[in-house]
């Protein structure tokens, strides 16, 4: 189970880094910038200040991320919704 979780984290980070230039919704849409949120999304730890800051910066990009098949599963996960709520970022309704 831990190996599967670790593999999933590696895949998500890799996908985020590879998809960096695919979303052009805002001037700096870069899903890789959300990597500080990964720990909070994958566990029950609260998001860091850096995570919330990056999430707020990427807020205009979230609908684009939800439309990207390689990012949708990550962005629409219950953990991602929990982090968005904790950071005061409304979950997009695209």
N, CA and C of each residue as an Amber inpcrd file, in Angstrom:
protein
   282
   0.8150000  -1.1880000   0.0000000   0.0000000   0.0000000   0.0000000
   0.8670000   1.2640000   0.0000000   1.9350000   1.2740000   0.8160000
   2.8200000   2.4330000   0.8530000   3.5430000   2.6050000  -0.4690000
   3.8970000   1.5000000  -1.1040000   4.5750000   1.5710000  -2.3970000
   3.6350000   2.1610000  -3.4330000   2.3670000   1.7560000  -3.4010000
   1.3910000   2.2850000  -4.3520000   1.1870000   3.7800000  -4.1390000
   1.1190000   4.2120000  -2.8900000   0.9680000   5.6400000  -2.5930000
   2.1840000   6.4290000  -3.0640000   3.3690000   5.9000000  -2.8090000
   4.5880000   6.5670000  -3.2470000   4.6130000   6.6710000  -4.7750000
   4.2590000   5.5850000  -5.4540000   4.2280000   5.5800000  -6.9170000
   3.2440000   6.6310000  -7.4270000   2.0770000   6.7360000  -6.7710000
   1.0740000   7.7080000  -7.1840000   1.6070000   9.1270000  -7.0230000
   2.2980000   9.3940000  -5.9200000   2.8660000  10.7210000  -5.6970000
   3.8960000  11.0500000  -6.7760000   4.7550000  10.1100000  -7.0760000
   5.7730000  10.3270000  -8.1090000   5.1030000  10.5960000  -9.4570000
   4.0640000   9.8490000  -9.7660000   3.3660000  10.0310000 -11.0410000
   2.6940000  11.4040000 -11.1090000   2.0780000  11.8280000 -10.0220000
   1.4050000  13.1280000 -10.0000000   2.4160000  14.2510000 -10.1930000
   3.5090000  14.1990000  -9.4700000   4.5300000  15.2430000  -9.5950000
   5.1040000  15.2600000 -11.0080000   5.3780000  14.0980000 -11.5450000
   5.8990000  14.0070000 -12.9120000   4.9070000  14.5840000 -13.9070000
   3.6420000  14.2220000 -13.7600000   2.6030000  14.7330000 -14.6560000
   2.4910000  16.2420000 -14.5510000   2.5570000  16.7390000 -13.3230000
   2.4550000  18.1840000 -13.1390000   3.6190000  18.9030000 -13.8120000
   4.7870000  18.3620000 -13.6860000   5.9610000  19.0080000 -14.2850000
   5.9220000  18.9420000 -15.7980000   5.4400000  17.8390000 -16.3490000
   5.3690000  17.7000000 -17.7950000   4.2610000  18.5530000 -18.4010000
   3.2130000  18.8030000 -17.6470000   2.0700000  19.5550000 -18.1650000
   2.2210000  21.0560000 -17.9790000   3.3440000  21.4820000 -17.4950000
   3.5810000  22.8700000 -17.1300000   3.1680000  23.8700000 -18.2120000
   3.4450000  23.6400000 -19.4520000   3.1740000  24.6170000 -20.4990000
   1.8760000  24.3600000 -21.2490000   1.1220000  23.3480000 -20.8690000
  -0.0720000  22.9970000 -21.6190000  -1.2660000  23.8860000 -21.3200000
  -1.3190000  24.5040000 -20.1610000  -2.4570000  25.3150000 -19.7830000
  -2.0810000  26.7810000 -19.9290000  -2.8590000  27.5170000 -20.7200000
  -2.5230000  28.9180000 -20.9440000  -3.6350000  29.8290000 -20.4540000
  -4.2640000  29.4780000 -19.3670000  -5.3740000  30.2360000 -18.8230000
  -4.9150000  31.5430000 -18.1790000  -3.8060000  31.5510000 -17.5260000
  -3.2540000  32.7480000 -16.8950000  -1.8220000  32.9210000 -17.3580000
  -1.2400000  34.0320000 -16.9690000   0.1010000  34.3070000 -17.4470000
   1.1320000  33.2910000 -16.9710000   0.9110000  32.6540000 -15.8340000
   1.8970000  31.7170000 -15.3090000   1.2580000  30.4200000 -14.8180000
   0.4060000  29.8020000 -15.6170000  -0.1830000  28.5250000 -15.2170000
   0.9110000  27.4610000 -15.2610000   1.1980000  26.9220000 -14.1040000
   2.2380000  25.9180000 -13.9830000   1.8440000  24.9760000 -12.8530000
   1.2800000  23.8110000 -13.1680000   0.8500000  22.9000000 -12.1110000
   1.9980000  22.4360000 -11.2250000   3.2190000  22.4980000 -11.7060000
   4.3730000  22.1260000 -10.8980000   4.5490000  23.0380000  -9.6910000
   4.0110000  24.2670000  -9.7780000   4.1120000  25.1920000  -8.6520000
   3.2510000  24.7560000  -7.4780000   2.3450000  23.7980000  -7.7020000
   1.4950000  23.3020000  -6.6180000   2.1480000  22.1540000  -5.8500000
   3.3870000  21.8280000  -6.1740000   4.0630000  20.7210000  -5.4880000
   4.1750000  20.9130000  -3.9740000   4.2380000  22.1580000  -3.4310000
   4.2530000  22.2870000  -1.9690000   2.9630000  21.7730000  -1.3100000
   1.9120000  21.5880000  -2.1060000   0.6290000  21.1070000  -1.5750000
   0.5250000  19.5900000  -1.5730000   1.4470000  18.9250000  -2.2000000
   1.3570000  17.4800000  -2.3810000   1.2190000  16.7270000  -1.0630000
   2.0130000  17.0740000  -0.0760000   1.9390000  16.3880000   1.2090000
   0.5770000  16.5340000   1.8660000   0.0210000  17.7380000   1.8260000
  -1.2900000  17.9860000   2.4290000  -2.4010000  17.2840000   1.6550000
  -2.2630000  17.1860000   0.3370000  -3.2770000  16.5200000  -0.4790000
  -3.2720000  15.0170000  -0.2310000  -2.0900000  14.4520000  -0.0730000
  -1.9670000  13.0000000   0.0680000  -2.1300000  12.5110000   1.5040000
  -2.1550000  13.4160000   2.4750000  -2.2770000  12.9950000   3.8750000
  -3.2410000  13.9380000   4.5920000  -3.3010000  13.8100000   5.8880000
  -4.2130000  14.6550000   6.6610000  -3.5130000  15.8690000   7.2680000
  -2.2850000  16.1410000   6.8440000  -1.5740000  17.3060000   7.3730000
  -2.1660000  18.5830000   6.7840000  -2.1940000  19.6510000   7.5590000
  -2.7210000  20.9120000   7.0230000  -1.7620000  21.5000000   5.9770000
  -2.3080000  22.2550000   5.0200000  -1.4390000  22.8560000   4.0050000
  -0.5480000  23.9360000   4.6080000   0.6300000  24.0510000   4.0450000
   1.5790000  25.0680000   4.5010000   1.1900000  26.4340000   3.9370000
   1.8130000  27.4570000   4.4780000   1.6120000  28.8150000   3.9780000
   2.0460000  28.9030000   2.5140000   3.1520000  28.2440000   2.1960000
   3.6400000  28.2380000   0.8070000   2.6280000  27.5760000  -0.1060000
   2.0720000  26.4490000   0.3290000   1.0580000  25.7540000  -0.4620000
  -0.1110000  26.6850000  -0.7580000  -0.6500000  27.3080000   0.2790000
  -1.8050000  28.1930000   0.0930000  -1.4740000  29.3720000  -0.8190000
  -0.2830000  29.9080000  -0.6660000   0.1440000  31.0160000  -1.5140000
   0.1900000  30.5950000  -2.9820000   0.7840000  29.4370000  -3.2390000
   0.8830000  28.9380000  -4.6180000  -0.5000000  28.6000000  -5.1740000
  -1.3590000  28.0300000  -4.3280000  -2.7110000  27.6840000  -4.7760000
  -3.4840000  28.9340000  -5.1610000  -3.3330000  29.9930000  -4.3800000
  -4.0050000  31.2570000  -4.7030000  -3.4680000  31.8460000  -5.9940000
  -2.1600000  31.7240000  -6.2280000  -1.5680000  32.2070000  -7.4800000
  -2.1170000  31.4320000  -8.6820000  -2.3390000  30.1460000  -8.4930000
  -2.7720000  29.2720000  -9.5810000  -4.2990000  29.1940000  -9.7100000
  -5.0320000  29.8970000  -8.8710000  -6.4980000  29.8480000  -8.8710000
  -7.1050000  30.0540000 -10.2710000  -6.6500000  31.0440000 -11.0580000
  -7.2260000  31.2170000 -12.3910000  -6.9710000  30.0280000 -13.3250000
  -6.0590000  29.1680000 -12.9590000  -5.6730000  28.0380000 -13.8060000
  -6.4390000  26.7530000 -13.4930000  -7.1420000  26.7160000 -12.3660000
  -7.7260000  25.4650000 -11.8920000  -8.7090000  24.8410000 -12.8750000
  -9.5310000  25.6500000 -13.5440000 -10.4630000  25.0860000 -14.5330000
  -9.6930000  24.4420000 -15.6860000  -8.6190000  25.0610000 -16.1030000
  -7.7880000  24.4710000 -17.1560000  -7.1730000  23.1610000 -16.7110000
  -6.7500000  23.0900000 -15.4570000  -6.1890000  21.8520000 -14.9290000
  -7.2530000  20.7620000 -14.8760000  -8.4960000  21.1520000 -14.5320000
  -9.5800000  20.1750000 -14.4620000  -9.9370000  19.6300000 -15.8430000
  -9.6960000  20.4140000 -16.8710000  -9.9870000  19.9730000 -18.2420000
  -8.8610000  19.1400000 -18.8300000  -7.7070000  19.1540000 -18.2000000
  -6.5540000  18.3850000 -18.6700000  -6.6480000  16.9600000 -18.1310000
  -6.7910000  15.9630000 -19.0060000  -6.9540000  14.5800000 -18.5410000
  -5.8150000  14.0890000 -17.6430000  -4.6270000  14.6060000 -17.8270000
  -3.5060000  14.1440000 -17.0120000  -3.4940000  14.7840000 -15.6240000
  -4.2490000  15.8540000 -15.4260000  -4.2720000  16.5460000 -14.1350000
  -5.6060000  16.4320000 -13.4000000  -6.6680000  16.1120000 -14.1360000
  -8.0130000  16.1290000 -13.5590000  -8.1350000  15.2650000 -12.3070000
  -7.6190000  14.0540000 -12.3390000  -7.7450000  13.1480000 -11.2000000
  -7.0920000  13.7480000  -9.9550000  -5.9870000  14.4140000 -10.1410000
  -5.2640000  15.0280000  -9.0260000  -6.0250000  16.2350000  -8.4860000
  -6.4490000  17.1210000  -9.3650000  -7.0890000  18.3690000  -8.9650000
  -8.4900000  18.1340000  -8.3980000  -9.1670000  17.0950000  -8.8650000
 -10.5260000  16.8410000  -8.3960000 -10.5800000  15.8660000  -7.2190000
  -9.4440000  15.4650000  -6.6870000  -9.4150000  14.5060000  -5.5800000
  -9.9780000  15.1310000  -4.3020000 -10.4850000  14.2980000  -3.4000000
 -10.9670000  14.8220000  -2.1180000  -9.8760000  15.5780000  -1.3460000
  -8.6470000  15.1120000  -1.4390000  -7.5460000  15.7960000  -0.7590000
  -7.3130000  17.1930000  -1.3120000  -7.4060000  17.3460000  -2.6320000
  -7.2220000  18.6590000  -3.2560000  -8.3540000  19.6010000  -2.8540000
  -9.5570000  19.0780000  -2.7800000 -10.6970000  19.8950000  -2.3370000
 -10.5090000  20.3450000  -0.8900000  -9.9940000  19.4400000  -0.0560000
  -9.7490000  19.7480000   1.3570000  -8.7070000  20.8570000   1.4790000
  -7.6450000  20.7620000   0.7020000  -6.5820000  21.7710000   0.7450000
  -7.1020000  23.1130000   0.2510000  -7.8610000  23.1200000  -0.8330000
  -8.4220000  24.3640000  -1.3470000  -9.2850000  25.0340000  -0.2810000
 -10.1320000  24.2450000   0.3730000 -10.9930000  24.7790000   1.4250000
 -10.1670000  25.3500000   2.5800000  -9.1470000  24.6130000   3.0020000
  -8.3010000  25.0630000   4.1060000  -7.5580000  26.3460000   3.7600000
  -7.2610000  26.5350000   2.4910000  -6.5330000  27.7300000   2.0490000
  -7.4690000  28.8890000   1.7090000  -8.7720000  28.6530000   1.7840000
  -9.7170000  29.7030000   1.4610000  -9.8550000  29.9570000  -0.0240000
  -9.5430000  28.9540000  -0.8250000  -9.6720000  29.0560000  -2.2790000
 -10.9130000  28.2840000  -2.6840000 -11.9260000  28.9780000  -3.2310000
 -13.1390000  28.2510000  -3.6170000 -12.8450000  27.2580000  -4.7410000
 -13.4150000  26.0570000  -4.6060000 -13.2270000  25.0480000  -5.6380000
 -13.9790000  25.5030000  -6.8810000 -13.3400000  25.4620000  -8.0500000
 -13.9820000  26.0040000  -9.2530000 -15.1630000  25.1570000  -9.7150000
 -16.1460000  25.8190000 -10.2620000 -17.2480000  25.1150000 -10.9130000
 -17.1820000  25.4830000 -12.3930000 -16.4940000  24.6710000 -13.1370000
 -16.2150000  24.9670000 -14.5440000 -17.2950000  24.3850000 -15.4430000
